[in-house]
Amino acid sequence: MEQRNIDTLESLLALYAQEFDCVLMNYRYMGMLLDEKNVENRIHHYEIERIYIYGTDSLGMQLCHVLHDRVDILGFVDKIGNKKIPISGPRIFDLCDFEKSYRDEYVIVTLTKYFREISSDLRPFVPSEKMLLIGEFLGDIT
Amino acid sequence: MLYISYIDNPQLHIGVWKKMNGQLKVFKKAFPFAALTFVYNQVAYLWDGERVIEKKRALHRKEYMEVLESWISVLGIRQTYIRYFLSDVFFIKLLKFLQENSIKSVVELATYPYDNEFPFGVRKFEDEIYRKEIPRYVERIATYTKHSNIWGIPCFNLANGYDMDQISVIHHDRRKNLLTMIAVSLLFYWQGFERIFEGMRNYYNTGWKREVNFVLVGTGKEEGYYKKLVHEFFLDKYVYFCGFKKEKELEEMYEKADIGIGSLGLYKRSDESTGSALKVGEYCAHGLPVVCGYQDTRFPKGTPFILQVPNDPSPLDIQSIVDFYDSLTQDEEFSNKIRKYAEEHLSWEQIMRPVIEYLSDE
């Protein structure tokens, strides 16, 4: 019984750690998106002209807000495509429509917690070098 | 050899980054292969001191642990040096993995005790649960304190070291009729620099013969207070607040300096009278004599190029600093001798020697 309790606590803490890390990073990225000079530099770094944003969460919307004057945002991607964005903005593609429209553009993924699942969904038609975690887009070490 | 760190965003932690790279350089000399790992924006990096060897996405701690384990296996790593952050289930799993694979490891505790630095939160809770397991997997700890063992594990007692290749010795023009003191530090209350300002006021109110300046590099909470004092004491002509400087700009500041000033207000922090502040070693590496208000543990008492002043609020006797400098400079080679001391006692190469010997020992 005691061992079971320890295992449960361990699993809970492990799950919590994963959730916590991703939420913490989202806060950081929200802050980094306010650094317009850095955003400009990163757009030049990747030579981005047109992008898709994977994620209709608040980070996705903030990214859209920061980028919309700087690059051509072709749309949001959402697996099911039924998310409501409370601003008039780019179209939301479901995965099927996205695959039909996709033409080798960068896809920035804002749902960091689900990145593994998302990248596995996108891998059949999006080259890995065109798939960016929002953190990679905002800064890396070269 | 793999130097594992949990530092997130090295650009924000310049001091730590510099330190880890100094240690890495020594590991690279001692082992056929050595690299440093860290995380930035959910990407784990394998860094060889000059370039990124490899990077892999690591969305959270669990994935970082998995990336580390894969690098250790693929690169055939036999030794690790781990800069500790906090314990959690993944850290313990990593230690277990290292033990099961007979990988010799040293865990560095940059700060100990560290409980007050994390007063609450789940990370603290996790740490309290899992750090109890560390002694099952770790045989040596490296610490910057005097503890001979922590959690029952024997310790290497390190001091902060320096990468001597990055620091050039300052050659002084002793004929000039000007003496420049420099303090490179955050301006916190325990620096006690008001003692210098009061001393300079006394000095300039009596029959002074040589101009003495004081250059402060750095910022901090006391800056406003210090500036106010300087103005009140009519020292604006002699005291310069330069703000934060780094790399080339900092070296330019050092080139103008004759004496380094260490902390003079440690008496304000409980009963502290010893220390090993980074800046004092850095002055020494530059070949500068030092004025210090505490016993620096890296220098034996009576070290000729350290002027130890009382650890109390009394104003400094500036004339005695001038005399100290003049007596030292009788020896043409004094800068090189100070530098030699730094190379022999403060370089990472010397400081990390016991750790390297331990890790190298099959």
Short mmCIF file of C-alpha atoms in Angstrom, two decimals:
data_model
loop_
_atom_site.label_atom_id
_atom_site.label_comp_id
_atom_site.label_asym_id
_atom_site.label_seq_id
_atom_site.Cartn_x
_atom_site.Cartn_y
_atom_site.Cartn_z
CA MET A 1 0.00 0.00 0.00
CA GLU A 2 2.77 2.37 1.01
CA GLN A 3 4.74 1.55 -2.14
CA ARG A 4 1.63 2.28 -4.21
CA ASN A 5 1.31 5.68 -2.53
CA ILE A 6 4.95 6.46 -3.27
CA ASP A 7 4.50 5.44 -6.91
CA THR A 8 1.41 7.62 -7.17
CA LEU A 9 3.20 10.59 -5.66
CA GLU A 10 6.12 10.03 -8.00
CA SER A 11 3.85 9.90 -11.05
CA LEU A 12 1.97 12.98 -9.90
CA LEU A 13 5.16 14.94 -9.35
CA ALA A 14 6.52 13.82 -12.71
CA LEU A 15 3.34 14.94 -14.45
CA TYR A 16 3.33 18.17 -12.54
CA ALA A 17 6.95 18.80 -13.52
CA GLN A 18 6.12 18.43 -17.20
CA GLU A 19 3.08 20.72 -16.97
CA PHE A 20 4.96 23.25 -14.87
CA ASP A 21 7.93 23.40 -17.23
CA CYS A 22 5.73 24.03 -20.26
CA VAL A 23 3.62 26.68 -18.52
CA LEU A 24 6.76 28.40 -17.26
CA MET A 25 8.16 28.51 -20.76
CA ASN A 26 4.93 29.96 -22.12
CA TYR A 27 5.30 32.86 -19.69
CA ARG A 28 8.83 33.38 -20.89
CA TYR A 29 7.78 33.37 -24.53
CA MET A 30 5.00 35.87 -23.85
CA GLY A 31 7.67 38.15 -22.43
CA MET A 32 10.09 37.52 -25.27
CA LEU A 33 7.40 38.44 -27.79
CA LEU A 34 7.43 41.96 -26.36
CA ASP A 35 11.03 42.40 -27.47
CA GLU A 36 10.30 43.68 -30.96
CA LYS A 37 13.94 44.08 -31.92
CA ASN A 38 14.59 40.44 -31.16
CA VAL A 39 11.49 39.39 -33.10
CA GLU A 40 12.75 41.39 -36.11
CA ASN A 41 16.17 39.78 -35.83
CA ARG A 42 14.71 36.31 -35.64
CA ILE A 43 12.54 36.89 -38.72
CA HIS A 44 15.71 37.88 -40.60
CA HIS A 45 17.60 34.95 -39.11
CA TYR A 46 15.14 32.44 -40.55
CA GLU A 47 14.41 34.61 -43.60
CA ILE A 48 10.71 34.21 -42.92
CA GLU A 49 8.24 35.77 -45.32
CA ARG A 50 5.17 33.58 -44.85
CA ILE A 51 4.19 31.40 -41.92
CA TYR A 52 1.53 29.24 -40.38
CA ILE A 53 0.97 29.33 -36.63
CA TYR A 54 0.13 25.96 -35.09
CA GLY A 55 -1.91 26.74 -31.99
CA THR A 56 -4.90 28.95 -31.34
CA ASP A 57 -4.03 29.43 -27.70
CA SER A 58 -3.15 32.81 -26.21
CA LEU A 59 0.51 32.39 -27.16
CA GLY A 60 -0.52 31.70 -30.76
CA MET A 61 -2.66 34.83 -30.80
CA GLN A 62 0.08 36.93 -29.26
CA LEU A 63 2.52 35.64 -31.87
CA CYS A 64 0.04 36.56 -34.58
CA HIS A 65 -0.37 40.02 -33.09
CA VAL A 66 3.39 40.59 -33.04
CA LEU A 67 4.06 39.19 -36.51
CA HIS A 68 1.09 40.37 -38.55
CA ASP A 69 2.78 43.60 -39.72
CA ARG A 70 6.06 41.89 -40.41
CA VAL A 71 5.30 38.66 -42.25
CA ASP A 72 2.45 37.15 -44.19
CA ILE A 73 0.48 34.97 -41.76
CA LEU A 74 -1.22 32.36 -43.92
CA GLY A 75 -3.33 30.98 -41.10
CA PHE A 76 -3.64 29.20 -37.83
CA VAL A 77 -3.56 25.44 -37.71
CA ASP A 78 -5.67 23.47 -35.28
CA LYS A 79 -6.03 19.72 -35.45
CA ILE A 80 -9.80 19.85 -35.57
CA GLY A 81 -10.13 23.38 -36.85
CA ASN A 82 -13.07 24.41 -34.72
CA LYS A 83 -11.34 26.82 -32.31
CA LYS A 84 -12.84 30.28 -32.15
CA ILE A 85 -10.41 33.13 -32.23
CA PRO A 86 -11.92 36.26 -30.72
CA ILE A 87 -10.29 38.57 -33.26
CA SER A 88 -10.82 38.99 -36.93
CA GLY A 89 -7.73 37.42 -38.28
CA PRO A 90 -6.24 34.67 -40.36
CA ARG A 91 -8.19 31.59 -41.26
CA ILE A 92 -8.04 28.48 -39.08
CA PHE A 93 -7.11 25.32 -40.95
CA ASP A 94 -7.85 21.84 -39.79
CA LEU A 95 -5.12 19.32 -40.44
CA CYS A 96 -6.66 18.05 -43.67
CA ASP A 97 -7.09 21.50 -45.23
CA PHE A 98 -3.68 22.54 -43.98
CA GLU A 99 -2.02 19.64 -45.79
CA LYS A 100 -3.72 20.67 -49.02
CA SER A 101 -2.66 24.32 -48.68
CA TYR A 102 0.85 23.84 -47.32
CA ARG A 103 3.70 24.95 -49.66
CA ASP A 104 6.98 24.60 -47.75
CA GLU A 105 6.41 27.57 -45.42
CA TYR A 106 7.60 27.73 -41.81
CA VAL A 107 5.18 26.44 -39.17
CA ILE A 108 5.68 27.89 -35.70
CA VAL A 109 4.21 25.68 -32.99
CA THR A 110 2.99 27.50 -29.89
CA LEU A 111 1.42 24.51 -28.14
CA THR A 112 4.74 23.39 -26.71
CA LYS A 113 3.19 20.78 -24.43
CA TYR A 114 1.85 18.85 -27.41
CA PHE A 115 4.82 19.41 -29.68
CA ARG A 116 5.68 15.71 -29.98
CA GLU A 117 2.16 14.78 -31.12
CA ILE A 118 1.95 17.80 -33.41
CA SER A 119 5.27 17.11 -35.06
CA SER A 120 4.24 13.53 -35.65
CA ASP A 121 1.02 14.74 -37.34
CA LEU A 122 2.93 17.24 -39.50
CA ARG A 123 5.97 15.12 -40.34
CA PRO A 124 4.39 13.45 -43.42
CA PHE A 125 4.18 16.76 -45.29
CA VAL A 126 6.14 19.44 -43.37
CA PRO A 127 9.94 19.16 -43.56
CA SER A 128 11.47 19.01 -40.06
CA GLU A 129 13.58 22.13 -40.67
CA LYS A 130 10.40 24.07 -41.41
CA MET A 131 8.80 23.11 -38.08
CA LEU A 132 9.80 25.47 -35.29
CA LEU A 133 8.97 25.48 -31.61
CA ILE A 134 8.12 29.02 -30.63
CA GLY A 135 11.15 28.99 -28.33
CA GLU A 136 13.46 28.12 -31.21
CA PHE A 137 11.96 30.91 -33.24
CA LEU A 138 12.50 33.41 -30.40
CA GLY A 139 16.08 32.51 -29.59
CA ASP A 140 18.78 29.91 -29.87
CA ILE A 141 22.48 29.46 -29.32
CA THR A 142 24.56 29.18 -32.46
CA MET B 1 33.58 13.46 -20.13
CA LEU B 2 30.29 15.32 -19.91
CA TYR B 3 29.72 18.49 -17.89
CA ILE B 4 25.99 18.49 -17.21
CA SER B 5 24.34 21.75 -16.26
CA TYR B 6 20.75 22.79 -15.74
CA ILE B 7 21.39 26.41 -16.58
CA ASP B 8 18.60 27.81 -18.71
CA ASN B 9 19.62 30.67 -20.98
CA PRO B 10 23.37 31.21 -20.62
CA GLN B 11 23.04 34.72 -22.04
CA LEU B 12 21.30 35.78 -18.84
CA HIS B 13 23.85 34.23 -16.48
CA ILE B 14 27.10 35.66 -17.79
CA GLY B 15 29.09 34.95 -14.60
CA VAL B 16 27.97 31.32 -14.38
CA TRP B 17 28.51 30.85 -18.10
CA LYS B 18 32.06 32.20 -17.86
CA LYS B 19 32.75 29.95 -14.89
CA MET B 20 31.41 26.80 -16.56
CA ASN B 21 33.41 27.50 -19.69
CA GLY B 22 36.54 28.00 -17.57
CA GLN B 23 35.97 24.59 -15.97
CA LEU B 24 35.15 23.01 -19.33
CA LYS B 25 38.46 24.21 -20.76
CA VAL B 26 40.27 22.35 -17.98
CA PHE B 27 38.20 19.20 -18.55
CA LYS B 28 39.05 19.38 -22.24
CA LYS B 29 42.75 19.35 -21.42
CA ALA B 30 42.35 16.42 -19.03
CA PHE B 31 40.07 14.13 -21.03
CA PRO B 32 40.07 13.06 -24.68
CA PHE B 33 36.54 14.44 -25.03
CA ALA B 34 34.68 16.96 -22.89
CA ALA B 35 31.53 18.94 -23.58
CA LEU B 36 29.02 20.98 -21.64
CA THR B 37 25.25 20.57 -21.74
CA PHE B 38 22.62 23.19 -21.02
CA VAL B 39 19.08 24.08 -22.04
CA TYR B 40 17.69 27.14 -23.73
CA ASN B 41 14.09 27.63 -24.84
CA GLN B 42 13.27 23.91 -24.64
CA VAL B 43 16.31 22.86 -26.62
CA ALA B 44 19.20 20.91 -25.07
CA TYR B 45 22.66 21.89 -26.29
CA LEU B 46 25.93 20.00 -26.39
CA TRP B 47 28.63 22.67 -26.36
CA ASP B 48 32.36 22.16 -26.77
CA GLY B 49 33.42 25.58 -25.49
CA GLU B 50 33.40 27.26 -28.86
CA ARG B 51 30.56 25.80 -30.84
CA VAL B 52 27.38 23.78 -30.58
CA ILE B 53 28.16 20.13 -31.36
CA GLU B 54 24.54 19.01 -31.30
CA LYS B 55 21.14 20.18 -30.15
CA LYS B 56 17.94 18.32 -29.42
CA ARG B 57 14.51 19.43 -28.36
CA ALA B 58 13.85 18.90 -24.67
CA LEU B 59 10.40 20.21 -23.84
CA HIS B 60 10.67 19.56 -20.11
CA ARG B 61 12.92 18.00 -17.46
CA LYS B 62 12.04 14.44 -18.38
CA GLU B 63 13.05 14.96 -21.98
CA TYR B 64 16.28 16.69 -20.92
CA MET B 65 17.15 13.63 -18.84
CA GLU B 66 16.45 11.40 -21.84
CA VAL B 67 18.62 13.58 -24.08
CA LEU B 68 21.45 13.44 -21.54
CA GLU B 69 21.21 9.67 -21.31
CA SER B 70 21.31 9.34 -25.08
CA TRP B 71 24.38 11.61 -25.37
CA ILE B 72 26.11 9.68 -22.59
CA SER B 73 25.50 6.39 -24.38
CA VAL B 74 26.27 7.53 -27.91
CA LEU B 75 29.45 9.42 -26.94
CA GLY B 76 30.71 6.65 -24.68
CA ILE B 77 30.95 9.01 -21.70
CA ARG B 78 32.81 7.58 -18.68
CA GLN B 79 32.80 10.62 -16.37
CA THR B 80 30.31 13.38 -15.58
CA TYR B 81 30.55 16.59 -13.62
CA ILE B 82 27.07 17.82 -12.72
CA ARG B 83 26.27 21.38 -11.73
CA TYR B 84 23.40 20.76 -9.34
CA PHE B 85 20.21 22.76 -9.53
CA LEU B 86 17.50 21.01 -7.49
CA SER B 87 16.47 17.40 -7.07
CA ASP B 88 13.47 15.88 -8.73
CA VAL B 89 12.47 12.45 -9.92
CA PHE B 90 14.32 12.89 -13.21
CA PHE B 91 17.54 14.02 -11.59
CA ILE B 92 17.52 10.95 -9.37
CA LYS B 93 16.79 8.74 -12.38
CA LEU B 94 19.77 10.26 -14.14
CA LEU B 95 22.02 9.59 -11.13
CA LYS B 96 20.75 6.02 -11.04
CA PHE B 97 21.50 5.64 -14.75
CA LEU B 98 25.05 6.93 -14.17
CA GLN B 99 25.61 4.52 -11.31
CA GLU B 100 24.21 1.54 -13.20
CA ASN B 101 26.55 2.31 -16.07
CA SER B 102 29.57 2.78 -13.75
CA ILE B 103 30.03 6.38 -14.86
CA LYS B 104 32.14 8.25 -12.37
CA SER B 105 30.46 11.46 -11.30
CA VAL B 106 30.93 14.53 -9.15
CA VAL B 107 27.99 16.76 -8.27
CA GLU B 108 28.82 20.44 -7.80
CA LEU B 109 26.75 22.44 -5.32
CA ALA B 110 27.41 26.03 -6.31
CA THR B 111 25.46 27.18 -3.25
CA TYR B 112 24.99 25.33 0.03
CA PRO B 113 22.86 25.47 2.06
CA TYR B 114 20.37 26.69 -0.52
CA ASP B 115 17.01 26.30 1.23
CA ASN B 116 16.57 30.03 1.78
CA GLU B 117 16.96 30.70 -1.91
CA PHE B 118 13.77 28.77 -2.62
CA PRO B 119 11.50 29.63 0.31
CA PHE B 120 8.38 27.88 -1.04
CA GLY B 121 6.82 26.16 -4.01
CA VAL B 122 6.51 22.70 -5.45
CA ARG B 123 10.13 22.68 -6.66
CA LYS B 124 11.20 23.02 -3.04
CA PHE B 125 8.81 20.25 -2.06
CA GLU B 126 10.18 17.99 -4.81
CA ASP B 127 13.72 18.80 -3.79
CA GLU B 128 13.08 17.96 -0.16
CA ILE B 129 11.67 14.59 -1.17
CA TYR B 130 14.27 13.57 -3.72
CA ARG B 131 17.53 15.00 -2.41
CA LYS B 132 17.42 12.39 0.33
CA GLU B 133 18.16 9.83 -2.37
CA ILE B 134 21.31 11.53 -3.64
CA PRO B 135 23.69 9.72 -1.22
CA ARG B 136 22.59 6.38 -2.72
CA TYR B 137 24.04 7.37 -6.08
CA VAL B 138 26.73 10.00 -5.55
CA GLU B 139 30.15 9.45 -4.02
CA ARG B 140 31.64 12.94 -4.27
CA ILE B 141 30.33 16.48 -4.06
CA ALA B 142 32.20 19.64 -5.06
CA THR B 143 31.35 22.72 -3.04
CA TYR B 144 32.58 26.27 -2.56
CA THR B 145 32.01 26.09 1.18
CA LYS B 146 34.18 24.56 3.88
CA HIS B 147 31.92 21.51 4.45
CA SER B 148 33.91 18.29 4.54
CA ASN B 149 30.76 16.38 3.73
CA ILE B 150 27.24 17.23 2.63
CA TRP B 151 24.36 14.75 3.06
CA GLY B 152 27.03 12.34 4.27
CA ILE B 153 28.94 12.57 0.97
CA PRO B 154 32.63 13.62 1.08
CA CYS B 155 33.32 17.00 -0.53
CA PHE B 156 35.95 18.64 -2.68
CA ASN B 157 36.30 22.18 -1.38
CA LEU B 158 36.69 24.42 -4.40
CA ALA B 159 37.20 28.15 -4.74
CA ASN B 160 36.07 30.31 -7.62
CA GLY B 161 38.67 30.10 -10.34
CA TYR B 162 39.63 32.09 -13.41
CA ASP B 163 40.45 31.40 -17.01
CA MET B 164 43.84 33.08 -17.10
CA ASP B 165 43.91 33.10 -20.91
CA GLN B 166 41.02 35.56 -20.83
CA ILE B 167 42.61 38.00 -18.37
CA SER B 168 45.64 40.11 -19.24
CA VAL B 169 48.06 41.49 -16.70
CA ILE B 170 48.02 45.28 -16.25
CA HIS B 171 51.39 46.98 -16.52
CA HIS B 172 51.48 50.16 -14.53
CA ASP B 173 52.97 53.52 -15.27
CA ARG B 174 54.41 54.19 -11.86
CA ARG B 175 55.79 57.61 -12.75
CA LYS B 176 52.39 59.19 -12.94
CA ASN B 177 51.23 61.37 -10.11
CA LEU B 178 47.86 59.70 -9.96
CA LEU B 179 46.63 56.59 -8.22
CA THR B 180 43.43 54.97 -9.45
CA MET B 181 41.45 52.54 -7.32
CA ILE B 182 38.87 50.33 -9.03
CA ALA B 183 35.91 48.37 -7.69
CA VAL B 184 34.16 46.02 -10.10
CA SER B 185 31.05 44.87 -8.30
CA LEU B 186 27.36 45.12 -7.73
CA LEU B 187 26.74 48.07 -5.45
CA PHE B 188 25.15 46.45 -2.43
CA TYR B 189 25.32 47.58 1.18
CA TRP B 190 27.97 45.03 2.14
CA GLN B 191 30.47 46.64 -0.24
CA GLY B 192 30.86 49.38 2.37
CA PHE B 193 32.33 51.83 -0.12
CA GLU B 194 31.18 54.75 2.06
CA ARG B 195 34.34 53.98 4.04
CA ILE B 196 36.41 54.91 0.97
CA PHE B 197 34.44 58.10 0.35
CA GLU B 198 34.89 59.20 3.97
CA GLY B 199 38.57 58.33 3.70
CA MET B 200 38.91 60.34 0.50
CA ARG B 201 37.18 63.30 2.10
CA ASN B 202 39.69 63.19 4.96
CA TYR B 203 42.56 62.77 2.51
CA TYR B 204 41.58 65.74 0.37
CA ASN B 205 40.96 67.89 3.46
CA THR B 206 44.58 67.47 4.56
CA GLY B 207 47.83 68.11 2.75
CA TRP B 208 47.55 65.50 0.01
CA LYS B 209 50.41 65.03 -2.43
CA ARG B 210 49.08 62.60 -4.99
CA GLU B 211 45.75 62.61 -6.72
CA VAL B 212 43.72 59.51 -5.85
CA ASN B 213 40.70 58.49 -7.93
CA PHE B 214 38.11 55.82 -7.41
CA VAL B 215 36.36 54.13 -10.34
CA LEU B 216 33.22 52.08 -9.63
CA VAL B 217 32.19 49.61 -12.31
CA GLY B 218 28.75 48.14 -11.69
CA THR B 219 25.36 49.20 -10.49
CA GLY B 220 23.11 48.29 -7.60
CA LYS B 221 20.81 49.46 -4.86
CA GLU B 222 23.45 51.59 -3.13
CA GLU B 223 24.34 53.59 -6.23
CA GLY B 224 22.08 56.51 -5.35
CA TYR B 225 23.36 56.62 -1.78
CA TYR B 226 26.98 56.45 -2.93
CA LYS B 227 26.47 59.23 -5.48
CA LYS B 228 24.86 61.40 -2.81
CA LEU B 229 27.82 60.89 -0.47
CA VAL B 230 30.33 61.64 -3.22
CA HIS B 231 28.54 64.90 -3.97
CA GLU B 232 28.24 65.86 -0.30
CA PHE B 233 31.94 65.19 0.25
CA PHE B 234 32.93 67.27 -2.85
CA LEU B 235 34.49 64.23 -4.48
CA ASP B 236 32.73 64.44 -7.87
CA LYS B 237 36.09 65.20 -9.48
CA TYR B 238 37.69 62.08 -8.10
CA VAL B 239 35.00 59.38 -8.13
CA TYR B 240 33.60 57.90 -11.35
CA PHE B 241 30.47 55.77 -11.60
CA CYS B 242 30.80 53.85 -14.85
CA GLY B 243 27.82 51.52 -14.65
CA PHE B 244 27.87 47.94 -15.84
CA LYS B 245 30.75 47.05 -18.19
CA LYS B 246 31.79 43.77 -19.69
CA GLU B 247 34.43 42.23 -21.88
CA LYS B 248 36.47 44.82 -23.86
CA GLU B 249 35.01 47.83 -22.05
CA LEU B 250 35.73 46.24 -18.69
CA GLU B 251 39.29 45.46 -19.70
CA GLU B 252 39.73 49.11 -20.70
CA MET B 253 38.66 50.10 -17.19
CA TYR B 254 41.14 47.68 -15.67
CA GLU B 255 43.94 49.15 -17.77
CA LYS B 256 43.50 52.48 -16.01
CA ALA B 257 43.57 50.94 -12.54
CA ASP B 258 46.39 50.64 -10.00
CA ILE B 259 44.62 48.99 -7.05
CA GLY B 260 41.53 46.80 -6.76
CA ILE B 261 39.04 47.35 -3.97
CA GLY B 262 37.29 44.37 -2.42
CA SER B 263 34.27 44.44 -0.12
CA LEU B 264 34.68 46.70 2.89
CA GLY B 265 31.35 46.14 4.59
CA LEU B 266 31.14 42.44 5.33
CA TYR B 267 30.79 43.31 9.01
CA LYS B 268 27.22 44.39 8.14
CA ARG B 269 26.31 40.81 7.21
CA SER B 270 26.16 39.05 10.57
CA ASP B 271 29.65 38.04 11.69
CA GLU B 272 31.19 37.36 8.33
CA SER B 273 34.90 38.11 8.25
CA THR B 274 36.08 35.71 5.56
CA GLY B 275 35.18 35.26 1.91
CA SER B 276 36.44 34.52 -1.58
CA ALA B 277 34.71 37.05 -3.81
CA LEU B 278 35.13 36.67 -7.54
CA LYS B 279 36.33 40.22 -7.98
CA VAL B 280 39.33 39.98 -5.64
CA GLY B 281 40.67 37.02 -7.60
CA GLU B 282 40.06 38.91 -10.80
CA TYR B 283 42.10 41.90 -9.54
CA CYS B 284 44.86 39.48 -8.65
CA ALA B 285 44.73 37.83 -12.08
CA HIS B 286 45.17 41.30 -13.59
CA GLY B 287 48.27 41.77 -11.44
CA LEU B 288 46.64 44.44 -9.28
CA PRO B 289 47.26 44.84 -5.53
CA VAL B 290 44.09 44.62 -3.46
CA VAL B 291 42.54 46.45 -0.53
CA CYS B 292 40.07 44.26 1.28
CA GLY B 293 37.99 44.44 4.46
CA TYR B 294 37.97 40.72 5.21
CA GLN B 295 40.23 37.70 5.20
CA ASP B 296 40.09 36.23 1.71
CA THR B 297 40.47 32.49 2.21
CA ARG B 298 42.49 32.09 -0.99
CA PHE B 299 45.35 34.25 0.28
CA PRO B 300 47.36 33.43 3.41
CA LYS B 301 47.50 36.10 6.09
CA GLY B 302 50.30 38.54 5.39
CA THR B 303 50.16 38.17 1.59
CA PRO B 304 52.20 41.22 0.60
CA PHE B 305 49.95 42.47 -2.19
CA ILE B 306 46.77 42.37 -0.08
CA LEU B 307 46.16 45.28 2.26
CA GLN B 308 43.65 44.02 4.76
CA VAL B 309 41.83 46.85 6.52
CA PRO B 310 39.65 46.45 9.63
CA ASN B 311 36.26 44.84 9.10
CA ASP B 312 34.36 47.76 10.68
CA PRO B 313 32.78 51.08 9.62
CA SER B 314 35.91 53.23 10.11
CA PRO B 315 36.96 55.47 7.19
CA LEU B 316 39.90 54.16 5.17
CA ASP B 317 43.25 55.86 5.56
CA ILE B 318 43.93 56.77 1.94
CA GLN B 319 47.52 57.85 2.64
CA SER B 320 48.24 54.34 3.94
CA ILE B 321 46.88 52.92 0.66
CA VAL B 322 49.21 55.25 -1.26
CA ASP B 323 52.13 54.13 0.92
CA PHE B 324 51.16 50.46 0.45
CA TYR B 325 51.16 50.95 -3.31
CA ASP B 326 54.49 52.81 -3.29
CA SER B 327 56.20 50.16 -1.22
CA LEU B 328 54.93 47.39 -3.52
CA THR B 329 56.01 49.19 -6.66
CA GLN B 330 59.62 49.33 -5.48
CA ASP B 331 59.71 45.91 -7.05
CA GLU B 332 59.56 46.31 -10.84
CA GLU B 333 58.13 42.82 -11.18
CA PHE B 334 55.30 43.20 -8.69
CA SER B 335 52.47 42.88 -11.26
CA ASN B 336 53.96 39.72 -12.71
CA LYS B 337 54.40 38.29 -9.22
CA ILE B 338 50.75 38.92 -8.33
CA ARG B 339 49.72 37.38 -11.62
CA LYS B 340 51.97 34.36 -10.95
CA TYR B 341 50.23 33.85 -7.61
CA ALA B 342 46.89 33.86 -9.43
CA GLU B 343 48.11 31.35 -12.00
CA GLU B 344 49.40 29.04 -9.28
CA HIS B 345 46.46 29.29 -6.91
CA LEU B 346 43.39 30.73 -8.63
CA SER B 347 43.35 29.25 -12.11
CA TRP B 348 40.67 26.67 -12.83
CA GLU B 349 43.46 24.33 -13.77
CA GLN B 350 44.76 24.33 -10.19
CA ILE B 351 41.37 24.46 -8.51
CA MET B 352 39.86 21.57 -10.45
CA ARG B 353 42.94 19.35 -10.11
CA PRO B 354 41.57 17.15 -7.25
CA VAL B 355 38.26 16.71 -9.10
CA ILE B 356 40.08 15.71 -12.27
CA GLU B 357 42.33 13.31 -10.39
CA TYR B 358 39.26 11.70 -8.83
CA LEU B 359 37.40 11.43 -12.13
CA SER B 360 40.46 10.12 -13.95
CA ASP B 361 41.17 7.44 -11.38
CA GLU B 362 39.91 4.12 -12.72
#
